[in-house]
Short mmCIF file of C-alpha atoms in Angstrom, two decimals:
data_model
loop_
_atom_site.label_atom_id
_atom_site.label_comp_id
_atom_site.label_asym_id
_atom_site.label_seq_id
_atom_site.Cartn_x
_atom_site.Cartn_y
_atom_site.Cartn_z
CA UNK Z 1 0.00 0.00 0.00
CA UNK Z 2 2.87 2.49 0.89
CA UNK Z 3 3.41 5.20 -1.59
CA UNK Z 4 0.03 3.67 -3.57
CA UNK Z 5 -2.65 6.58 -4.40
CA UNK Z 6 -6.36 6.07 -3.64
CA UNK Z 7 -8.47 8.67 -4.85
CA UNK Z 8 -6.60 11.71 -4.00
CA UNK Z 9 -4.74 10.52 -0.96
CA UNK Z 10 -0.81 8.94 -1.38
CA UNK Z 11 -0.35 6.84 1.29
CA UNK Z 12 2.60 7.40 3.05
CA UNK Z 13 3.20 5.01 6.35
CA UNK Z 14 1.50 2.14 7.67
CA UNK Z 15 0.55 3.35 11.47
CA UNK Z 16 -1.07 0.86 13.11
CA UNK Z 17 -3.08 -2.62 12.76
CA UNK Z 18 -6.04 -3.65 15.07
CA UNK Z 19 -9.20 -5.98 14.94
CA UNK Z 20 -11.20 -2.49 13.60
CA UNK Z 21 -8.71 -2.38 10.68
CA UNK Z 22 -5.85 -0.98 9.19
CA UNK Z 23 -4.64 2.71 9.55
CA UNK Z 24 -2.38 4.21 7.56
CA UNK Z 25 -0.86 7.73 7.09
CA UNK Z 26 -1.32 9.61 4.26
CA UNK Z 27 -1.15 12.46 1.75
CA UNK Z 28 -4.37 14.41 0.93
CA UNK Z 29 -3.00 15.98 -2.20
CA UNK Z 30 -6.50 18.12 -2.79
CA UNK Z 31 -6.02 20.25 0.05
CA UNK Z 32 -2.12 19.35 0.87
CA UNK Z 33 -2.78 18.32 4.74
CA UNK Z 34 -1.60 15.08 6.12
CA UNK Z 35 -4.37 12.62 7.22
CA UNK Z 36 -5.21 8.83 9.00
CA UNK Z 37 -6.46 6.68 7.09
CA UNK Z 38 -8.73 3.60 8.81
CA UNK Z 39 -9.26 0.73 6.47
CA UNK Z 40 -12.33 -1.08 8.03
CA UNK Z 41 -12.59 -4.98 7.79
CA UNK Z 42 -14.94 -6.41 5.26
CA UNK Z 43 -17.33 -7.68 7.61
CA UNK Z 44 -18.01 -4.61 9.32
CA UNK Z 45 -19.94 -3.69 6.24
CA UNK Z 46 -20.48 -7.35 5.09
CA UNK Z 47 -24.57 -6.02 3.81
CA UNK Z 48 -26.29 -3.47 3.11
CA UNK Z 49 -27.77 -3.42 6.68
CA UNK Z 50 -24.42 -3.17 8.09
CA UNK Z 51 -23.00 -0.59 5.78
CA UNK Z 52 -26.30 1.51 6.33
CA UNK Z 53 -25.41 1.36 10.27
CA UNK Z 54 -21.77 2.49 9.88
CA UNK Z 55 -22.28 5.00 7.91
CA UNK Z 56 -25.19 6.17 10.38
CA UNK Z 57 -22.47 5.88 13.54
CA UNK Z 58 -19.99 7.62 11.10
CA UNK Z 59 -21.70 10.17 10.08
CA UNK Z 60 -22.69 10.88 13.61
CA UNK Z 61 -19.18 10.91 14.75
CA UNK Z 62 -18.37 13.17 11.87
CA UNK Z 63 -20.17 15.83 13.28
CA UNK Z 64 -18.62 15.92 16.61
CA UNK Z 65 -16.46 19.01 17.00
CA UNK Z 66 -14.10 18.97 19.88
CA UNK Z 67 -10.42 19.58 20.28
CA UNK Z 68 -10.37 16.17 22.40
CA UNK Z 69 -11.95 13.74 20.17
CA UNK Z 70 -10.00 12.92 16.75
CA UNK Z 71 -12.22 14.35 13.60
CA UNK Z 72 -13.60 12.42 11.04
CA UNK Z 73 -12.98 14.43 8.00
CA UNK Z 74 -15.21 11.79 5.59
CA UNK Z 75 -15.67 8.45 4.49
CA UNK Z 76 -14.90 6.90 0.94
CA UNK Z 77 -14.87 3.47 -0.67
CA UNK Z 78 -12.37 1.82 -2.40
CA UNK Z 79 -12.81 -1.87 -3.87
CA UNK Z 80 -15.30 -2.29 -1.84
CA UNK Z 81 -14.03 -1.30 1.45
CA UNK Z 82 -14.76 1.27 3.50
CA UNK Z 83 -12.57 3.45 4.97
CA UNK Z 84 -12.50 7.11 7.49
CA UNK Z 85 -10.25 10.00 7.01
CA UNK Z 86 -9.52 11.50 9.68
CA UNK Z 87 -7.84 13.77 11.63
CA UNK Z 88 -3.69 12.62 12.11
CA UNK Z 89 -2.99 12.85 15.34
CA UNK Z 90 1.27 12.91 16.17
CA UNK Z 91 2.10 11.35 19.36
CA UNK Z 92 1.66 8.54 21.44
CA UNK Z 93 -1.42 6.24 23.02
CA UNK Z 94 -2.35 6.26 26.43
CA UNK Z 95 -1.32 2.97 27.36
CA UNK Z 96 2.30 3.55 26.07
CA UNK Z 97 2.51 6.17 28.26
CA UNK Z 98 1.62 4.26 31.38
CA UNK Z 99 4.26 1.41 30.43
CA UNK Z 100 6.83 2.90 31.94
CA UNK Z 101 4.62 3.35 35.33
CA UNK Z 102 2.10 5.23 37.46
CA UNK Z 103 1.47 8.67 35.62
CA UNK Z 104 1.95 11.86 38.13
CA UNK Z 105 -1.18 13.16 39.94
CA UNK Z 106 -1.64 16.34 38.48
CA UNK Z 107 -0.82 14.61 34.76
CA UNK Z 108 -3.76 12.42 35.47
CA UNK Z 109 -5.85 14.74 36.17
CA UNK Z 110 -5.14 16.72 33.29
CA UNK Z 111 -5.77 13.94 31.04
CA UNK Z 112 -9.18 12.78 33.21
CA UNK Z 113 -10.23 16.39 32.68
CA UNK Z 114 -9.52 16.11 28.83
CA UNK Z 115 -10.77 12.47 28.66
CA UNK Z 116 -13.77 13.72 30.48
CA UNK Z 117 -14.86 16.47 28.11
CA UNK Z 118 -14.11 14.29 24.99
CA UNK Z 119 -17.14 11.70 26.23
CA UNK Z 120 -19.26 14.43 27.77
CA UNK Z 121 -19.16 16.37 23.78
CA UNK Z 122 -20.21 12.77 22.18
CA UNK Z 123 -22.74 11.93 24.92
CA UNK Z 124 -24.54 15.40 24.49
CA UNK Z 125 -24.88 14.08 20.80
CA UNK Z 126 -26.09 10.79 21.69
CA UNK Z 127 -23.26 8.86 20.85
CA UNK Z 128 -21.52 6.07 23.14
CA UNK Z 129 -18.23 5.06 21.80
CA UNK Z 130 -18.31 1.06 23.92
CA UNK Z 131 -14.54 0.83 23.40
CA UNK Z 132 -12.65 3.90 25.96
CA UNK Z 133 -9.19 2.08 26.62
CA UNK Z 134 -5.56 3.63 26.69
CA UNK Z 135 -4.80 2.20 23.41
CA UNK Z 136 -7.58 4.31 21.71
CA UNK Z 137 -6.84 7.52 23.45
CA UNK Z 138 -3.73 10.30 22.08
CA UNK Z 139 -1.30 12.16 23.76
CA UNK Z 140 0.13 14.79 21.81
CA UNK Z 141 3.71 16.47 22.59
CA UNK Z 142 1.28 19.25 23.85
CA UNK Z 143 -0.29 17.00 26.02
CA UNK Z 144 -3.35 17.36 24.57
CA UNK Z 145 -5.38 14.43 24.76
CA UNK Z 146 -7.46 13.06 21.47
CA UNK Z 147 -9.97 10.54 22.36
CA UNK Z 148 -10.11 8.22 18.80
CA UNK Z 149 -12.02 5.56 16.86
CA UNK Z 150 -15.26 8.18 17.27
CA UNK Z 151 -16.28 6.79 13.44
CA UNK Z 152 -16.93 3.16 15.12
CA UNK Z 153 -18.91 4.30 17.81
CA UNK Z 154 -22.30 2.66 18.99
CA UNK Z 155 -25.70 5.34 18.62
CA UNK Z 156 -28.21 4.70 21.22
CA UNK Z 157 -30.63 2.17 19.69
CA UNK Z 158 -29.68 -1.23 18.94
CA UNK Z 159 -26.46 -1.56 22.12
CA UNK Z 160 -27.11 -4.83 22.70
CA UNK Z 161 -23.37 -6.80 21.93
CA UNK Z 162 -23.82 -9.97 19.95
CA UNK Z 163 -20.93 -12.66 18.49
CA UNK Z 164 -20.19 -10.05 15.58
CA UNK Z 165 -19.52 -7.02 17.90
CA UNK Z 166 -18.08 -8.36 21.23
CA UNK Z 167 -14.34 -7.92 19.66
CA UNK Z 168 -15.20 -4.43 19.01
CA UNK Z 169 -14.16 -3.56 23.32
CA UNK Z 170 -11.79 -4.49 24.41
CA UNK Z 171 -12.47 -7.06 27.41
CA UNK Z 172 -10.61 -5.00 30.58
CA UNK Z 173 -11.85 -1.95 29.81
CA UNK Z 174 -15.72 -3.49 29.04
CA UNK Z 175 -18.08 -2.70 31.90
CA UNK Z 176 -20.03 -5.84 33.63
CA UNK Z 177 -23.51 -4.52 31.74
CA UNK Z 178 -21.94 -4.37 28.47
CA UNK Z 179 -20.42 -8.17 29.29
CA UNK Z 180 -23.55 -9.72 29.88
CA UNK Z 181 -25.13 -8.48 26.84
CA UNK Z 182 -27.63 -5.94 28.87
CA UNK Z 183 -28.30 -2.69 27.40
CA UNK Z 184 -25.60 0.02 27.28
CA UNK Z 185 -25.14 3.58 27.20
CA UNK Z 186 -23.05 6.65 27.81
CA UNK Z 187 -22.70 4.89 31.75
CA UNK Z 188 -20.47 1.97 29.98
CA UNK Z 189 -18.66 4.67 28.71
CA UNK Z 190 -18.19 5.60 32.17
CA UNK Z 191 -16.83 2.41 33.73
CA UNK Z 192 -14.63 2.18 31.12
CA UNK Z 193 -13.29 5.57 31.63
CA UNK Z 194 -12.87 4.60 34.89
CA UNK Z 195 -10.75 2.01 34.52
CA UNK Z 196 -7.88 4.08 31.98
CA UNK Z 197 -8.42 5.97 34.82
CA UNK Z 198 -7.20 3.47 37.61
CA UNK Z 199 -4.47 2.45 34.76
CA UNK Z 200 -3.12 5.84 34.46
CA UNK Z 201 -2.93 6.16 38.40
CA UNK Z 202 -1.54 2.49 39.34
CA UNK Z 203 0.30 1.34 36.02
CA UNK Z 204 -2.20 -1.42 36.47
CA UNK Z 205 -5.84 -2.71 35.07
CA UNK Z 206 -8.72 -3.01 37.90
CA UNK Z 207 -9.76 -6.71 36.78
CA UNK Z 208 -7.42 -9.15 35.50
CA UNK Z 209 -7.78 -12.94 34.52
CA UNK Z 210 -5.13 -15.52 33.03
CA UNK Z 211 -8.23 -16.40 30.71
CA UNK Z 212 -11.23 -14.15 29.39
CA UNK Z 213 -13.79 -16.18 31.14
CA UNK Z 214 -11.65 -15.75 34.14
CA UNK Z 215 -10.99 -11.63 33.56
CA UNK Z 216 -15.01 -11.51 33.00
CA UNK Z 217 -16.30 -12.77 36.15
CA UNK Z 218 -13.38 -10.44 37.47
CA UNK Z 219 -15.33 -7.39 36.10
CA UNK Z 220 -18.75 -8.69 37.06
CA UNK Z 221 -18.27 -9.70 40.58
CA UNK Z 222 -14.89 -8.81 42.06
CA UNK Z 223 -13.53 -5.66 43.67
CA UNK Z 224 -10.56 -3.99 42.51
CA UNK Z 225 -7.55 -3.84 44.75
CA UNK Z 226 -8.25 0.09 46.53
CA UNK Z 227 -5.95 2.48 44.26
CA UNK Z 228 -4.80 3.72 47.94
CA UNK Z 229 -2.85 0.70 48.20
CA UNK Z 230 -0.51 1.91 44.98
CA UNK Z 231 -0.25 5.59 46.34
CA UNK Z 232 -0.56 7.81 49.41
CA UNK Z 233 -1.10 10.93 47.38
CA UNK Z 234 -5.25 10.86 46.89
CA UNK Z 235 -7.68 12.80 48.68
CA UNK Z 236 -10.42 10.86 50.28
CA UNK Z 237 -12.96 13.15 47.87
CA UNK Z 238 -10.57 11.16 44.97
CA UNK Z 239 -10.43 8.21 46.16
CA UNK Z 240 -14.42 8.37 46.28
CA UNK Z 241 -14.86 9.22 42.69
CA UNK Z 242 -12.90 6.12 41.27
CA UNK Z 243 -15.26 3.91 43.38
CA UNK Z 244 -18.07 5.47 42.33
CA UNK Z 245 -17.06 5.12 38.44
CA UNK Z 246 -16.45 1.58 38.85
CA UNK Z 247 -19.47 1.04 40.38
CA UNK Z 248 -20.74 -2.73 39.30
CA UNK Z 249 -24.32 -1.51 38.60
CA UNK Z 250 -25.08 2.00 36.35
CA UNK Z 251 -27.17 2.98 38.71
CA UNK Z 252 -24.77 3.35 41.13
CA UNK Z 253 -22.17 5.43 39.05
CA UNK Z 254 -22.24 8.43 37.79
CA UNK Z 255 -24.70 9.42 35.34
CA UNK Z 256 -22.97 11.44 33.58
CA UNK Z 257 -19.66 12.38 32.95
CA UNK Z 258 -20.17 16.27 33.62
CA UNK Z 259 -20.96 14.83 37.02
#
């Protein structure tokens, strides 16, 4: 694919590979900008049905204006597939960031804040993304935060997961509702916030498992270890605010991310 034109766009680099496609970076040659391009896998748009729905979500996402969340500048077709340009975002993920360790207190809360107003912009436009996890969120060398994969999100409506959309989250970032195939909205968003959230203060996931069956009933019935047991530095009002996102039921958590 590298240095291959599609339409008017030269691809340049291959940036990254995942189970919601190919990305790649590229030339737009029309208006001379650098752009991500996300190749989607066949099946996502396998019928008509399908295609119909992601270009709904898409479209959706597209309209989404907010300096946190990555924009979708359009999506085209080529042989058949589908694929989003978007926004290229220079920097690194989330989750690379937290390999080498626990992320300072006031950096986490400068990227919770950012995090935060990313969901709360998509949520005021009815849109629930199902997949927040450190590998889908940007840090810039301005540590500005860029909250991505927007185009693939989930409208209210039809939430429930089935076999063809449980690999779209990622399973220890998924909250228990969204697990046991109960209806979802901007609250699963929430737990799943929640735990980049934990990540980003422990260097750690809440729930883990050596299997997915084992990592599941982690999520659905077991308490994380307190974050007060990886540092001394949280207030008690803190510490109260990562329980309450991880909350087990949605009832119990927050309802809303502006709260």
């Amino acid at each position: 694919m590298i240095g291959k034109v599609i339409s008017h766009f030269k691809i340049l680099e291959k940036l990254g590979e995942g189970g919601m496609g190919v990305v790649y970076k590229a030339h737009d040659t029309k208006l001379d900008r650098t752009v991500a391009l996300k190749f989607l896998p066949s099946h996502i748009t396998a019928n008509e049905t399908d295609k119909a729905r992601f270009l709904q979500e898409a479209k959706a996402a597209a309209a989404l204006n907010h300096s946190n969340v990555c924009t979708i500048h359009e999506i085209r077709e080529h042989e058949n597939q589908q694929f989003i340009v978007m926004e290229y975002v220079e920097g690194v993920t989330l989750s690379e960031k937290i390999k080498s360790g626990p992320l300072e207190l006031k950096t986490v809360i400068d990227y919770a804040m950012q995090i935060g107003e990313g969901l709360k912009a998509a949520h005021a436009k009815g849109i629930v993304h199902r997949d927040i996890k450190s590998s889908n969120i940007m840090v810039t060398e301005a540590n500005q935060i860029k909250v991505m994969d927007f185009g693939l999100a989930k409208l209210r409506g039809s939430t429930k997961l089935t076999k063809t959309t449980s690999t779209i989250g990622t399973l220890a970032y998924m909250s228990p509702e969204h697990l046991q195939n109960k209806d979802i909205d901007a609250r699963t968003d929430i737990f799943s916030y929640g735990v980049v959230l934990y990540e980003m203060l422990t260097g750690e996931l809440p729930f883990k498992g050596d299997y997915d069956s084992a990592l599941m009933y982690s999520i659905v019935n077991d308490d994380p270890e307190p974050v007060s047991k990886f540092r001394s530095d949280l207030s008690s009002e803190f510490m109260h605010i990562m329980n309450r996102v991880l909350e087990k039921d949605p009832e119990d958590r927050y309802q809303y991310v502006k709260d």
